[in-house]
Amino acid sequence: LAFSDVVLALASGMTIKFFPLFFKEETLLAPIEVNVVFLTTSIGVAITSVLARIVAPRIGGVRTMIAFYIPGVLLLAGMYCMSIGYDIKNGSVPLWRNEWVIVPVFVLRTSLMNCTPPIKKAIFMEHVPIAKRGRWSAFESLTRFGWSGSAFIGGLCVDKYGYGATFLITACLQAIGVVAIGIVGFFIDQQ
């Protein structure tokens, strides 16, 4: 679970800091509209967190995380797909220029990917002995630092390849993290 946490954090750090710029530069939203997007996202995270807490007792914490992460990763890959297949010379523009398409996709993706920390924490508390919990807390701090540090790599990717490619790279890394959670889930289910 710790490995998946690191991979997911590093992958997310590559893009999350650039979403305000993405919405300003690519979707052409005004700054107030970008803030409304992030306010809506916070409400979405709150709603999906309640939903995740309802689902977790029925199917288990790890399965709940996977059930929420998979569509989140696919939606981010979908955001990449919205950047391809257009030709500015012929007057067509990327689908992500349509805020009525990209904003709901972003809000749902972000809500799904950020609603399970309480479940993850419960899994840690259940499976990590009390004497080792301090180490895990320190490890979580390191993960948060890595999340911020990976923004540098994300910035390089955005500058060199654009937002779409960076979304795809992030989605691929997040998929690796989800697979790692699935492996952990297999072992937890065996106990």
Short mmCIF file of C-alpha atoms in Angstrom, two decimals:
data_model
loop_
_atom_site.label_atom_id
_atom_site.label_comp_id
_atom_site.label_asym_id
_atom_site.label_seq_id
_atom_site.Cartn_x
_atom_site.Cartn_y
_atom_site.Cartn_z
CA LEU A 1 0.00 0.00 0.00
CA ALA A 2 2.91 2.33 0.72
CA PHE A 3 4.36 1.73 -2.75
CA SER A 4 1.04 2.55 -4.40
CA ASP A 5 0.73 5.63 -2.21
CA VAL A 6 4.11 6.89 -3.42
CA VAL A 7 3.38 6.16 -7.08
CA LEU A 8 -0.05 7.80 -6.92
CA ALA A 9 1.35 10.83 -5.11
CA LEU A 10 4.25 11.29 -7.54
CA ALA A 11 1.95 10.88 -10.53
CA SER A 12 -0.66 13.29 -9.17
CA GLY A 13 2.00 15.83 -8.29
CA MET A 14 3.02 15.91 -11.94
CA THR A 15 -0.31 17.40 -13.00
CA ILE A 16 -2.35 18.76 -10.12
CA LYS A 17 -0.34 21.96 -9.78
CA PHE A 18 -0.84 22.69 -13.48
CA PHE A 19 -4.61 22.33 -13.72
CA PRO A 20 -5.25 26.05 -13.02
CA LEU A 21 -2.89 26.94 -15.89
CA PHE A 22 -4.46 24.29 -18.08
CA PHE A 23 -7.93 25.73 -17.53
CA LYS A 24 -6.67 29.26 -18.18
CA GLU A 25 -4.55 28.48 -21.25
CA GLU A 26 -6.34 25.56 -22.92
CA THR A 27 -9.96 25.82 -21.84
CA LEU A 28 -9.76 29.61 -21.82
CA LEU A 29 -11.54 29.99 -18.48
CA ALA A 30 -11.37 33.27 -16.60
CA PRO A 31 -9.66 33.18 -13.18
CA ILE A 32 -13.01 33.36 -11.35
CA GLU A 33 -14.26 30.42 -13.42
CA VAL A 34 -11.15 28.41 -12.52
CA ASN A 35 -11.87 29.08 -8.84
CA VAL A 36 -15.46 27.92 -9.31
CA VAL A 37 -14.12 24.70 -10.86
CA PHE A 38 -11.96 24.06 -7.78
CA LEU A 39 -14.80 24.95 -5.40
CA THR A 40 -17.02 22.49 -7.24
CA THR A 41 -14.25 19.90 -7.01
CA SER A 42 -14.09 20.30 -3.22
CA ILE A 43 -17.83 19.68 -3.02
CA GLY A 44 -17.41 16.66 -5.30
CA VAL A 45 -14.69 15.23 -3.05
CA ALA A 46 -16.95 15.65 -0.03
CA ILE A 47 -19.83 13.85 -1.77
CA THR A 48 -17.69 10.99 -3.10
CA SER A 49 -16.03 10.60 0.31
CA VAL A 50 -19.45 9.97 1.86
CA LEU A 51 -20.24 7.53 -0.95
CA ALA A 52 -16.91 5.71 -0.45
CA ARG A 53 -17.62 5.34 3.28
CA ILE A 54 -20.99 3.79 2.42
CA VAL A 55 -19.46 1.38 -0.10
CA ALA A 56 -16.38 0.33 1.95
CA PRO A 57 -18.18 -1.78 4.59
CA ARG A 58 -19.98 -3.67 1.84
CA ILE A 59 -17.05 -4.55 -0.46
CA GLY A 60 -13.99 -3.76 1.67
CA GLY A 61 -11.63 -0.81 1.83
CA VAL A 62 -9.14 -1.93 -0.81
CA ARG A 63 -11.86 -2.83 -3.31
CA THR A 64 -13.52 0.53 -2.67
CA MET A 65 -10.27 2.34 -3.39
CA ILE A 66 -9.85 0.39 -6.61
CA ALA A 67 -13.49 0.97 -7.60
CA PHE A 68 -13.02 4.73 -7.24
CA TYR A 69 -9.49 4.96 -8.66
CA ILE A 70 -10.06 3.04 -11.91
CA PRO A 71 -12.67 5.44 -13.31
CA GLY A 72 -10.56 8.37 -12.07
CA VAL A 73 -7.53 7.12 -13.99
CA LEU A 74 -9.65 6.43 -17.08
CA LEU A 75 -11.13 9.93 -16.94
CA LEU A 76 -7.64 11.44 -16.85
CA ALA A 77 -6.68 9.32 -19.86
CA GLY A 78 -9.90 10.60 -21.44
CA MET A 79 -8.69 14.15 -20.87
CA TYR A 80 -5.63 13.25 -22.93
CA CYS A 81 -7.92 11.89 -25.66
CA MET A 82 -9.75 15.22 -25.69
CA SER A 83 -6.51 16.85 -26.83
CA ILE A 84 -6.03 14.77 -29.97
CA GLY A 85 -7.79 14.59 -33.29
CA TYR A 86 -8.13 18.28 -34.03
CA ASP A 87 -6.67 20.52 -36.68
CA ILE A 88 -6.46 24.23 -35.91
CA LYS A 89 -5.75 25.02 -39.59
CA ASN A 90 -9.13 23.55 -40.55
CA GLY A 91 -10.91 25.33 -37.72
CA SER A 92 -11.41 22.43 -35.33
CA VAL A 93 -10.30 22.77 -31.74
CA PRO A 94 -9.59 20.25 -28.99
CA LEU A 95 -12.63 18.92 -27.17
CA TRP A 96 -11.18 20.18 -23.92
CA ARG A 97 -11.84 23.75 -25.10
CA ASN A 98 -15.51 23.02 -24.36
CA GLU A 99 -15.84 23.75 -20.64
CA TRP A 100 -19.19 21.92 -20.52
CA VAL A 101 -17.26 18.73 -21.35
CA ILE A 102 -13.88 19.13 -19.65
CA VAL A 103 -15.01 20.65 -16.34
CA PRO A 104 -17.39 17.80 -15.37
CA VAL A 105 -14.76 15.25 -16.41
CA PHE A 106 -12.13 17.02 -14.29
CA VAL A 107 -14.44 17.43 -11.28
CA LEU A 108 -15.51 13.77 -11.36
CA ARG A 109 -11.94 12.54 -11.91
CA THR A 110 -10.54 14.60 -9.09
CA SER A 111 -13.40 13.68 -6.76
CA LEU A 112 -12.91 9.97 -7.38
CA MET A 113 -9.13 10.12 -6.94
CA ASN A 114 -9.28 12.13 -3.71
CA CYS A 115 -12.17 10.62 -1.77
CA THR A 116 -10.50 7.58 -0.20
CA PRO A 117 -7.79 8.84 2.22
CA PRO A 118 -9.91 7.98 5.30
CA ILE A 119 -10.32 4.43 3.97
CA LYS A 120 -6.59 4.14 3.28
CA LYS A 121 -5.87 5.41 6.80
CA ALA A 122 -8.24 2.81 8.27
CA ILE A 123 -6.45 0.05 6.35
CA PHE A 124 -3.09 1.26 7.68
CA MET A 125 -4.41 1.37 11.24
CA GLU A 126 -5.85 -2.12 10.94
CA HIS A 127 -2.76 -3.76 9.47
CA VAL A 128 0.22 -1.80 10.86
CA PRO A 129 1.23 -2.62 14.45
CA ILE A 130 1.00 0.28 16.89
CA ALA A 131 4.78 0.29 17.42
CA LYS A 132 5.37 0.91 13.67
CA ARG A 133 2.72 3.55 13.03
CA GLY A 134 5.17 6.40 13.65
CA ARG A 135 7.31 5.16 10.76
CA TRP A 136 4.30 5.08 8.49
CA SER A 137 3.34 8.63 9.48
CA ALA A 138 6.88 9.77 8.65
CA PHE A 139 6.63 7.91 5.35
CA GLU A 140 3.38 9.74 4.56
CA SER A 141 5.19 13.05 5.12
CA LEU A 142 7.87 11.97 2.67
CA THR A 143 5.15 11.07 0.17
CA ARG A 144 3.67 14.57 0.46
CA PHE A 145 7.13 16.04 -0.18
CA GLY A 146 7.54 13.82 -3.24
CA TRP A 147 4.14 14.98 -4.47
CA SER A 148 5.39 18.55 -4.48
CA GLY A 149 8.76 17.60 -5.97
CA SER A 150 7.20 15.72 -8.87
CA ALA A 151 5.58 18.98 -10.00
CA PHE A 152 9.02 19.93 -11.34
CA ILE A 153 8.98 16.87 -13.61
CA GLY A 154 5.40 17.64 -14.57
CA GLY A 155 6.43 21.17 -15.53
CA LEU A 156 9.16 19.83 -17.76
CA CYS A 157 6.67 17.44 -19.41
CA VAL A 158 4.09 20.21 -19.93
CA ASP A 159 6.72 22.49 -21.47
CA LYS A 160 8.12 19.82 -23.77
CA TYR A 161 5.06 17.69 -24.65
CA GLY A 162 1.98 19.68 -23.61
CA TYR A 163 -0.80 19.10 -21.13
CA GLY A 164 -2.35 16.13 -22.94
CA ALA A 165 0.81 14.04 -22.92
CA THR A 166 1.39 14.92 -19.27
CA PHE A 167 -2.16 13.76 -18.45
CA LEU A 168 -1.46 10.47 -20.23
CA ILE A 169 1.86 9.93 -18.42
CA THR A 170 0.14 10.66 -15.12
CA ALA A 171 -2.72 8.27 -15.92
CA CYS A 172 -0.22 5.49 -16.77
CA LEU A 173 1.66 6.01 -13.50
CA GLN A 174 -1.60 6.10 -11.56
CA ALA A 175 -2.63 2.84 -13.22
CA ILE A 176 0.57 1.27 -11.85
CA GLY A 177 -0.39 2.52 -8.39
CA VAL A 178 -3.89 1.03 -8.74
CA VAL A 179 -2.42 -2.35 -9.77
CA ALA A 180 -0.21 -2.22 -6.65
CA ILE A 181 -3.32 -1.58 -4.53
CA GLY A 182 -4.94 -4.61 -6.16
CA ILE A 183 -1.96 -6.77 -5.21
CA VAL A 184 -2.18 -5.53 -1.62
CA GLY A 185 -5.89 -6.25 -1.66
CA PHE A 186 -5.24 -9.84 -2.66
CA PHE A 187 -2.98 -10.34 0.36
CA ILE A 188 -5.32 -8.53 2.74
CA ASP A 189 -8.22 -10.69 1.53
CA GLN A 190 -6.14 -13.81 2.26
CA GLN A 191 -5.86 -12.87 5.95
#
